Coordinates of C-alpha atoms in Angstrom, one line a residue:
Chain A
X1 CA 104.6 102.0 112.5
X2 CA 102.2 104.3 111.1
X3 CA 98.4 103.2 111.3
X4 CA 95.1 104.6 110.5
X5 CA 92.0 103.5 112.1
X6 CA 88.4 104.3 110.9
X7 CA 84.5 103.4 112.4
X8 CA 83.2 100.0 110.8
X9 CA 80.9 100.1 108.0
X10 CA 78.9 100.3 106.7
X11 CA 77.1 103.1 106.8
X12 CA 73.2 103.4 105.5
X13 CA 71.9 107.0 105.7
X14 CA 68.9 108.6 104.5
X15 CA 69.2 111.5 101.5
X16 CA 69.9 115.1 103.1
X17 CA 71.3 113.5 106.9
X18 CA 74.3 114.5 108.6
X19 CA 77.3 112.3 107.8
X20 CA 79.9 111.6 110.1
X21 CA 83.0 109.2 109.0
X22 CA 85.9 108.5 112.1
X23 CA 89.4 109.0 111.5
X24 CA 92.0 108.5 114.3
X25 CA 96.0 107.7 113.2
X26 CA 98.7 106.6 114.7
X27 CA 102.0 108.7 113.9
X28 CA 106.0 109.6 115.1
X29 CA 106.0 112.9 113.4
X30 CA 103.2 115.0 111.5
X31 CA 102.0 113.8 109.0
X32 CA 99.8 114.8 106.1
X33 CA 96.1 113.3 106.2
X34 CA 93.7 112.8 103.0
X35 CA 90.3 111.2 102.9
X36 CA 89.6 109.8 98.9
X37 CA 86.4 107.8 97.9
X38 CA 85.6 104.9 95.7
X39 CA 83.0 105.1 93.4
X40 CA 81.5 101.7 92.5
X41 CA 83.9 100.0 89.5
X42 CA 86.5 102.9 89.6
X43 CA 89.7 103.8 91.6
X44 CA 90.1 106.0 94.1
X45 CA 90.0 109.9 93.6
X46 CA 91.4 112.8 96.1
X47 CA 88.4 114.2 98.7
X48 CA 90.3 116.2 100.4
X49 CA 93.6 116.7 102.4
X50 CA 95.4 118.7 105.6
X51 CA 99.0 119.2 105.9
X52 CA 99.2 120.5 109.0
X53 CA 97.4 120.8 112.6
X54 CA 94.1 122.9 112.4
X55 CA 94.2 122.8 108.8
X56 CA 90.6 122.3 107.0
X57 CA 90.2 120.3 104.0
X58 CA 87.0 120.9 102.1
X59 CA 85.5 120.0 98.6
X60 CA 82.3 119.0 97.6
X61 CA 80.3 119.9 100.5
X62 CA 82.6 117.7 102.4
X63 CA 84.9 118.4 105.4
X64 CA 87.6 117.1 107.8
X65 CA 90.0 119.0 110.3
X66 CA 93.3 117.9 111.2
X67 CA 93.3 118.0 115.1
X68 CA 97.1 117.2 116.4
X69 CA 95.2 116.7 120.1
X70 CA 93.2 114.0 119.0
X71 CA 95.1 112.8 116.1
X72 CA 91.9 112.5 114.3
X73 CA 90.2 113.4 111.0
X74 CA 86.9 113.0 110.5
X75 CA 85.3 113.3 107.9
X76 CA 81.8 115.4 107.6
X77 CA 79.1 116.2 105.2
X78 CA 75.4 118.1 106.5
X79 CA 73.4 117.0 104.3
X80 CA 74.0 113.5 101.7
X81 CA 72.9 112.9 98.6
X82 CA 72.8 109.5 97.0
X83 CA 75.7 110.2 94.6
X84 CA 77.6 109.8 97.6
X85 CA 77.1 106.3 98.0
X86 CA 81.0 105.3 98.4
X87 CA 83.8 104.1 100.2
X88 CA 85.8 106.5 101.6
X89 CA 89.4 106.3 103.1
X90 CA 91.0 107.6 105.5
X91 CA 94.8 108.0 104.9
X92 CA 98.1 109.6 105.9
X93 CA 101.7 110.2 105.0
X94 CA 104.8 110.9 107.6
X95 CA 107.3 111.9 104.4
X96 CA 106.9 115.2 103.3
X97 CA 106.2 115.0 99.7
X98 CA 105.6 111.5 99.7
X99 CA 101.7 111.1 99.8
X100 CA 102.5 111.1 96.3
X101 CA 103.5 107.5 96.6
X102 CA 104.0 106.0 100.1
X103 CA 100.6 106.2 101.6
X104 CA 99.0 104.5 105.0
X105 CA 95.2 103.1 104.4
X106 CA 92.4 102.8 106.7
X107 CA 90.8 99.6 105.7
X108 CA 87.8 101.9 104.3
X109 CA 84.3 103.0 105.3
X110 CA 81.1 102.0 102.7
X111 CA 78.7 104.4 102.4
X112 CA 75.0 104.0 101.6
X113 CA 72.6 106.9 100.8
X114 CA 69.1 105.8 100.3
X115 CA 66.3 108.3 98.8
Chain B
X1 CA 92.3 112.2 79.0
X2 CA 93.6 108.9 79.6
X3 CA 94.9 109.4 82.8
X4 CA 96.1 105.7 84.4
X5 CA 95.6 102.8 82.2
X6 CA 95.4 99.6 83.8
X7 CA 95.6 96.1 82.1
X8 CA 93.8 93.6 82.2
X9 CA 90.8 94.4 84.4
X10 CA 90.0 91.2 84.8
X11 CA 92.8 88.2 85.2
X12 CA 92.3 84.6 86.4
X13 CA 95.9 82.4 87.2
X14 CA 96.4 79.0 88.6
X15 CA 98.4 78.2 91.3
X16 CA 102.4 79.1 89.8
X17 CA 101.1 80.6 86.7
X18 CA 103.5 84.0 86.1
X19 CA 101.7 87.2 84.7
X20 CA 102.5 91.0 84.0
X21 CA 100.0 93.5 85.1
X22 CA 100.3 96.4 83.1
X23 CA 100.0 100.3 84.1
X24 CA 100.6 103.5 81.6
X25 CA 100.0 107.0 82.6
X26 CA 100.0 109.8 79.9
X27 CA 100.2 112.7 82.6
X28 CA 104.4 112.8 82.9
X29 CA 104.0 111.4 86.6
X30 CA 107.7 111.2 87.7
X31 CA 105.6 109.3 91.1
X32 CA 103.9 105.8 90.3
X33 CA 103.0 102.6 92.9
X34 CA 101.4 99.7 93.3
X35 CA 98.8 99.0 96.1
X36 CA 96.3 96.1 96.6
X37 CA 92.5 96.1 98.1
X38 CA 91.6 93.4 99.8
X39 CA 88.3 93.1 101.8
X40 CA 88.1 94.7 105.4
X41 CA 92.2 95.4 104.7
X42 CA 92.3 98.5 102.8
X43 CA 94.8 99.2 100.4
X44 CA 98.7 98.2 100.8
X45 CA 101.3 99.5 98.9
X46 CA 103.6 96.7 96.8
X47 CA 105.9 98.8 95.4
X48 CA 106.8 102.6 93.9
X49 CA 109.2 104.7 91.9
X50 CA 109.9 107.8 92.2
X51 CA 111.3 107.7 88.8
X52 CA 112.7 106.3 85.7
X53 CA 115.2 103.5 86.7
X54 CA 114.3 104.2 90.5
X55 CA 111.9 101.3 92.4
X56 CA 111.4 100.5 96.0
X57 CA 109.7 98.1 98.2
X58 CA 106.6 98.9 99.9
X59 CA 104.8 97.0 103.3
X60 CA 104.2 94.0 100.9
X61 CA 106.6 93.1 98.4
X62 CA 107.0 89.6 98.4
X63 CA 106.2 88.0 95.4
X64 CA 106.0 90.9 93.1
X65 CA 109.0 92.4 91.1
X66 CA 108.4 95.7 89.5
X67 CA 110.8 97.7 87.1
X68 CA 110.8 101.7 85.5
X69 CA 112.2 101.6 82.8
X70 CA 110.2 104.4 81.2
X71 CA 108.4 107.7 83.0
X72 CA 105.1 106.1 81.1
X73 CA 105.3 102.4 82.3
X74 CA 105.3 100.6 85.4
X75 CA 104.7 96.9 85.2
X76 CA 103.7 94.9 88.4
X77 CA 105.5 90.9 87.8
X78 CA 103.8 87.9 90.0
X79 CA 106.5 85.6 89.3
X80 CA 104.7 82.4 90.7
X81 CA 101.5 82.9 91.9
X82 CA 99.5 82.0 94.7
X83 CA 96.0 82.1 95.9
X84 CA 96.5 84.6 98.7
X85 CA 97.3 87.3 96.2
X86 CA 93.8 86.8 94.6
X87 CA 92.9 90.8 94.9
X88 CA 92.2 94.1 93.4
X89 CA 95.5 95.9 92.3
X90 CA 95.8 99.6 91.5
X91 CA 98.2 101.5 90.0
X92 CA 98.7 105.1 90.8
X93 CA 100.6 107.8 89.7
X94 CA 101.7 111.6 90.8
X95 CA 103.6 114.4 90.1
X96 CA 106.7 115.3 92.4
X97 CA 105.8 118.7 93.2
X98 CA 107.0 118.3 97.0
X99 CA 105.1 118.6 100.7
X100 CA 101.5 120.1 100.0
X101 CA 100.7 119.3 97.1
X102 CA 100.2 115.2 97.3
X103 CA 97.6 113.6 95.4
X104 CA 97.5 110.4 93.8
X105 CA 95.4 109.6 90.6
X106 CA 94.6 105.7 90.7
X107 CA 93.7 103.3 87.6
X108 CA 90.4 101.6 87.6
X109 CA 91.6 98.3 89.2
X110 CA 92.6 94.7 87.9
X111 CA 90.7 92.0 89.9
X112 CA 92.7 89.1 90.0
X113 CA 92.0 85.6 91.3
X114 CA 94.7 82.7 91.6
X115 CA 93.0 79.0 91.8

């Protein structure tokens, strides 16, 4: 079945470093991949997301490219802050459509910025 | 803005004890699941509806019965519970709006522990 394997955290960085998150997934077809983050106490909220191979997803500052070679996704950021402080997942979705409701999880990547 | 209401946030059962965890979006999501966090896991999806009167079985269903019997509500039923479902649950919804356009919006979370 489908899978989705990310780097163990957690991850402490220091305010205005380079942050790299690893995504690699396991999938039949091509699926769509999405990274969304957890703020402390809240649920989780769209980063970003490709749909196809090559594709870019950006938004605030952070980045990921869909590489169909390397089945990976990894997410990037050049320079932290500490309001990034996070967990971040990695995740994917083989139906079309339906990563509106039938999504795979990595098990989740906790980030720490410290000032 | 409402958004996904989840209740309660905080729940805690005995061993057999039956509750209801309750989910409302105000948003006219035809799309709404059920996943659960547990540590080093990620999330898992229970069960989703892509619709009023429409429900289907996710990678862990047993245990839980859901229903949609509204485009509002989507109820999550532990019928008998047991201490390996102590976890955080969250409810999501999304529009249908097809391939591309995919993005769930999650409630804030019930923690629940089973004794």
């Amino acid at each position: 079945g489908d899978s989705v394997t990310q780097m163990e955290g957690p991850v402490t960085l220091s305010e205005e470093a380079f942050l790299t998150i690893n995504c690699t997934y396991t999938a039949t077809g091509y699926p769509s991949l999405f990274w969304y983050v957890q703020y402390p106490g809240e649920g989780l909220q769209l980063l970003l997301k490709a749909t196809k191979a090559d594709d870019k997803g950006s938004n605030k500052g952070f980045e990921a490219t869909y590489r169909k070679e390397t089945t990976s996704f990894h997410l990037e950021k050049g320079s932290v802050q500490v309001s990034d402080s996070a967990v971040y997942f990695c995740a994917l979705s083989e139906v079309p459509g339906a990563g509106s409701y039938q999504l795979t999880f990595g098990k989740g990547t906790k980030l720490s910025v410290i000032p | 803005n409402a958004g996904v209401t989840q209740t309660p946030k905080f729940q805690v059962l005995k061993t057999g004890q039956s509750m209801t965890l309750q989910c409302a979006q105000d948003m006219n999501h035809e799309y709404m699941s059920w996943y659960r966090q547990d540590p080093g896991m990620g999330l898992r999806l229970i069960h989703y509806s892509v619709g009023a009167g429409i429900t289907d079985q996710g990678e862990v269903p047993n245990g839980y019965n859901v229903s949609r019997s509204t485009t509002e509500d989507f109820p999550l039923r532990l019928l008998s519970a047991a201490p390996s479902q102590t976890s955080v649950y969250f409810c999501a919804s999304s529009y249908s709006s097809g391939e591309g356009n995919e993005k769930l919006f999650f409630g804030s979370g019930t923690q629940l522990s089973v004794l």
